[in-house]
Amino acid sequence: GISDSYFDIYILNKLIKSKKLNMFISISNEMYKILLHRYPEIININHLTAHDGVDLNQFGESVKKYEIRENLKYTKKDFVIGYTGSLMNGRGIELIIDLAEKLQDYKFFVAGGREFEIEYYNEYKKRERINNIFFNGFIPNGKIVKYLSACDLLLMPYQKNLTSASGIKINNTKWMSPMKMFEYMASGVPIVSSHFRV
């Protein structure tokens, strides 16, 4: 990804100047344009745009929706709203918690996040008495399919100010290519997403 951390900039500069870089691969055309603007010398390096995607064969197997819901302690009547991904600021988890608090008749399934984030949000929901949101931790990509298919609606509430893993606030809405979007689309479950004009 594109980062403003001094370490990432240092490494990238070293790579470009080393003359050993054979190919640049970016996840979107917009990302390549930004990199080209920052590092004009990469114009002479081979480039490939490889957008994120999913293996549709994973989605071909018959998913027993209600069996999975039963394992998750949801009933057939429950309306389950799902989210998978990071729990970092800017990914929309605060908005999801706010929705859960306001929409008590709905169940919220959240997969992803690091242990300390899950602990923090579990403490928060206990303190605020929000009983309809469940943090399920990391689920491997190959297994997430069945959980997505067990939901009635999927959320992609990206925010403009994303906090990167290094703690820096960045706006990645112009160049991102979220894996989650492709997984969501392949599941066939309706999606509600933030609307950004780029």
GROMACS .gro file of C-alpha atoms in nm:
model
  198
    1GLY     CA    1   0.000   0.000   0.000
    2ILE     CA    2   0.092   0.366  -0.005
    3SER     CA    3   0.223   0.485   0.325
    4ASP     CA    4   0.369   0.807   0.458
    5SER     CA    5   0.575   0.632   0.724
    6TYR     CA    6   0.942   0.728   0.709
    7PHE     CA    7   1.044   0.363   0.716
    8ASP     CA    8   0.829   0.271   0.412
    9ILE     CA    9   0.949   0.576   0.217
   10TYR     CA   10   1.311   0.490   0.305
   11ILE     CA   11   1.270   0.128   0.187
   12LEU     CA   12   1.094   0.231  -0.135
   13ASN     CA   13   1.363   0.489  -0.216
   14LYS     CA   14   1.633   0.228  -0.155
   15LEU     CA   15   1.457  -0.021  -0.384
   16ILE     CA   16   1.412   0.227  -0.667
   17LYS     CA   17   1.770   0.355  -0.647
   18SER     CA   18   1.916   0.003  -0.625
   19LYS     CA   19   1.840  -0.060  -0.996
   20LYS     CA   20   1.743  -0.415  -0.894
   21LEU     CA   21   1.370  -0.357  -0.907
   22ASN     CA   22   1.237  -0.550  -1.210
   23MET     CA   23   0.866  -0.487  -1.178
   24PHE     CA   24   0.622  -0.269  -0.988
   25ILE     CA   25   0.287  -0.427  -0.901
   26SER     CA   26   0.004  -0.208  -0.776
   27ILE     CA   27  -0.350  -0.298  -0.668
   28SER     CA   28  -0.512  -0.019  -0.871
   29ASN     CA   29  -0.431   0.215  -1.160
   30GLU     CA   30  -0.483   0.513  -0.929
   31MET     CA   31  -0.219   0.377  -0.690
   32TYR     CA   32   0.027   0.353  -0.977
   33LYS     CA   33  -0.044   0.715  -1.078
   34ILE     CA   34   0.024   0.832  -0.721
   35LEU     CA   35   0.347   0.632  -0.705
   36LEU     CA   36   0.452   0.764  -1.045
   37HIS     CA   37   0.391   1.119  -0.924
   38ARG     CA   38   0.603   1.057  -0.612
   39TYR     CA   39   0.875   0.857  -0.788
   40PRO     CA   40   0.891   0.962  -1.158
   41GLU     CA   41   1.191   0.732  -1.215
   42ILE     CA   42   0.964   0.424  -1.196
   43ILE     CA   43   0.834   0.512  -1.544
   44ASN     CA   44   1.124   0.296  -1.673
   45ILE     CA   45   1.033  -0.005  -1.457
   46ASN     CA   46   0.784  -0.267  -1.578
   47HIS     CA   47   0.443  -0.223  -1.418
   48LEU     CA   48   0.143  -0.447  -1.364
   49THR     CA   49  -0.191  -0.359  -1.206
   50ALA     CA   50  -0.324  -0.665  -1.024
   51HIS     CA   51  -0.660  -0.581  -0.869
   52ASP     CA   52  -0.772  -0.782  -0.569
   53GLY     CA   53  -1.014  -1.067  -0.634
   54VAL     CA   54  -1.139  -1.398  -0.502
   55ASP     CA   55  -1.136  -1.762  -0.604
   56LEU     CA   56  -1.496  -1.819  -0.710
   57ASN     CA   57  -1.450  -2.194  -0.661
   58GLN     CA   58  -1.462  -2.129  -0.285
   59PHE     CA   59  -1.811  -1.987  -0.333
   60GLY     CA   60  -1.934  -2.274  -0.547
   61GLU     CA   61  -1.991  -2.523  -0.265
   62SER     CA   62  -2.335  -2.545  -0.113
   63VAL     CA   63  -2.347  -2.337   0.203
   64LYS     CA   64  -2.592  -2.445   0.470
   65LYS     CA   65  -2.691  -2.097   0.582
   66TYR     CA   66  -2.914  -2.189   0.874
   67GLU     CA   67  -2.676  -2.453   1.008
   68ILE     CA   68  -2.401  -2.190   1.027
   69ARG     CA   69  -2.640  -1.943   1.187
   70GLU     CA   70  -2.732  -2.205   1.447
   71ASN     CA   71  -2.363  -2.254   1.531
   72LEU     CA   72  -2.336  -1.877   1.576
   73LYS     CA   73  -2.644  -1.881   1.804
   74TYR     CA   74  -2.863  -1.693   1.554
   75THR     CA   75  -3.217  -1.809   1.477
   76LYS     CA   76  -3.384  -1.836   1.136
   77LYS     CA   77  -3.584  -1.524   1.222
   78ASP     CA   78  -3.280  -1.311   1.313
   79PHE     CA   79  -3.173  -1.047   1.063
   80VAL     CA   80  -2.793  -1.073   1.065
   81ILE     CA   81  -2.575  -0.783   0.952
   82GLY     CA   82  -2.214  -0.880   0.887
   83TYR     CA   83  -1.876  -0.712   0.867
   84THR     CA   84  -1.535  -0.867   0.809
   85GLY     CA   85  -1.201  -0.693   0.826
   86SER     CA   86  -0.991  -0.464   1.036
   87LEU     CA   87  -1.112  -0.297   1.354
   88MET     CA   88  -0.871  -0.002   1.309
   89ASN     CA   89  -1.002   0.355   1.307
   90GLY     CA   90  -1.135   0.453   0.967
   91ARG     CA   91  -1.271   0.109   0.880
   92GLY     CA   92  -1.613   0.199   1.021
   93ILE     CA   93  -1.628  -0.019   1.332
   94GLU     CA   94  -1.741   0.281   1.539
   95LEU     CA   95  -2.034   0.329   1.300
   96ILE     CA   96  -2.124  -0.042   1.322
   97ILE     CA   97  -2.129  -0.027   1.703
   98ASP     CA   98  -2.346   0.285   1.685
   99LEU     CA   99  -2.585   0.101   1.450
  100ALA     CA  100  -2.597  -0.200   1.682
  101GLU     CA  101  -2.684   0.027   1.972
  102LYS     CA  102  -2.969   0.189   1.776
  103LEU     CA  103  -3.097  -0.125   1.600
  104GLN     CA  104  -3.145  -0.363   1.891
  105ASP     CA  105  -3.373  -0.594   1.687
  106TYR     CA  106  -3.085  -0.684   1.452
  107LYS     CA  107  -2.781  -0.907   1.514
  108PHE     CA  108  -2.435  -0.788   1.415
  109PHE     CA  109  -2.164  -1.039   1.318
  110VAL     CA  110  -1.809  -0.897   1.317
  111ALA     CA  111  -1.508  -1.102   1.205
  112GLY     CA  112  -1.152  -0.973   1.221
  113GLY     CA  113  -0.940  -0.753   1.442
  114ARG     CA  114  -0.647  -0.804   1.670
  115GLU     CA  115  -0.688  -0.951   2.020
  116PHE     CA  116  -0.648  -0.622   2.203
  117GLU     CA  117  -0.905  -0.454   1.975
  118ILE     CA  118  -1.157  -0.734   2.029
  119GLU     CA  119  -1.103  -0.712   2.406
  120TYR     CA  120  -1.152  -0.335   2.396
  121TYR     CA  121  -1.478  -0.356   2.200
  122ASN     CA  122  -1.609  -0.645   2.410
  123GLU     CA  123  -1.547  -0.436   2.723
  124TYR     CA  124  -1.717  -0.139   2.557
  125LYS     CA  125  -2.027  -0.337   2.458
  126LYS     CA  126  -2.050  -0.484   2.810
  127ARG     CA  127  -2.016  -0.138   2.966
  128GLU     CA  128  -2.276   0.014   2.730
  129ARG     CA  129  -2.501  -0.295   2.748
  130ILE     CA  130  -2.502  -0.357   2.374
  131ASN     CA  131  -2.603  -0.723   2.348
  132ASN     CA  132  -2.659  -0.767   1.975
  133ILE     CA  133  -2.304  -0.734   1.837
  134PHE     CA  134  -2.061  -1.028   1.843
  135PHE     CA  135  -1.686  -1.003   1.782
  136ASN     CA  136  -1.564  -1.334   1.639
  137GLY     CA  137  -1.196  -1.257   1.579
  138PHE     CA  138  -0.993  -1.362   1.278
  139ILE     CA  139  -1.145  -1.618   1.040
  140PRO     CA  140  -0.920  -1.748   0.756
  141ASN     CA  141  -1.016  -1.638   0.402
  142GLY     CA  142  -1.100  -1.993   0.296
  143LYS     CA  143  -1.357  -2.024   0.575
  144ILE     CA  144  -1.503  -1.672   0.574
  145VAL     CA  145  -1.724  -1.757   0.275
  146LYS     CA  146  -1.974  -1.958   0.478
  147TYR     CA  147  -2.001  -1.685   0.741
  148LEU     CA  148  -2.068  -1.419   0.478
  149SER     CA  149  -2.334  -1.639   0.323
  150ALA     CA  150  -2.503  -1.677   0.663
  151CYS     CA  151  -2.566  -1.300   0.681
  152ASP     CA  152  -2.865  -1.109   0.545
  153LEU     CA  153  -2.671  -0.786   0.479
  154LEU     CA  154  -2.301  -0.697   0.465
  155LEU     CA  155  -2.144  -0.365   0.563
  156MET     CA  156  -1.848  -0.184   0.407
  157PRO     CA  157  -1.850   0.143   0.602
  158TYR     CA  158  -1.514   0.291   0.501
  159GLN     CA  159  -1.421   0.633   0.634
  160LYS     CA  160  -1.205   0.891   0.456
  161ASN     CA  161  -0.954   0.909   0.741
  162LEU     CA  162  -0.809   0.562   0.773
  163THR     CA  163  -0.550   0.489   1.038
  164SER     CA  164  -0.274   0.272   0.891
  165ALA     CA  165  -0.111  -0.015   1.083
  166SER     CA  166   0.173   0.226   1.169
  167GLY     CA  167  -0.078   0.470   1.325
  168ILE     CA  168  -0.066   0.731   1.048
  169LYS     CA  169  -0.393   0.880   0.920
  170ILE     CA  170  -0.427   0.844   0.542
  171ASN     CA  171  -0.703   0.883   0.285
  172ASN     CA  172  -0.687   0.571   0.069
  173THR     CA  173  -1.029   0.604  -0.096
  174LYS     CA  174  -0.875   0.696  -0.434
  175TRP     CA  175  -0.649   0.394  -0.470
  176MET     CA  176  -0.786   0.116  -0.250
  177SER     CA  177  -0.897  -0.220  -0.385
  178PRO     CA  178  -1.053  -0.390  -0.082
  179MET     CA  179  -1.048  -0.770  -0.080
  180LYS     CA  180  -1.361  -0.761   0.134
  181MET     CA  181  -1.562  -0.609  -0.152
  182PHE     CA  182  -1.484  -0.901  -0.383
  183GLU     CA  183  -1.562  -1.157  -0.112
  184TYR     CA  184  -1.888  -0.979  -0.032
  185MET     CA  185  -1.990  -0.966  -0.400
  186ALA     CA  186  -1.910  -1.333  -0.453
  187SER     CA  187  -2.127  -1.429  -0.154
  188GLY     CA  188  -2.438  -1.286  -0.325
  189VAL     CA  189  -2.548  -1.112  -0.004
  190PRO     CA  190  -2.666  -0.748  -0.040
  191ILE     CA  191  -2.402  -0.487   0.052
  192VAL     CA  192  -2.431  -0.142   0.207
  193SER     CA  193  -2.118   0.065   0.149
  194SER     CA  194  -1.989   0.416   0.202
  195HIS     CA  195  -2.015   0.637  -0.105
  196PHE     CA  196  -1.698   0.816  -0.205
  197ARG     CA  197  -1.647   1.038  -0.507
  198VAL     CA  198  -1.293   1.011  -0.633
   0.00000   0.00000   0.00000
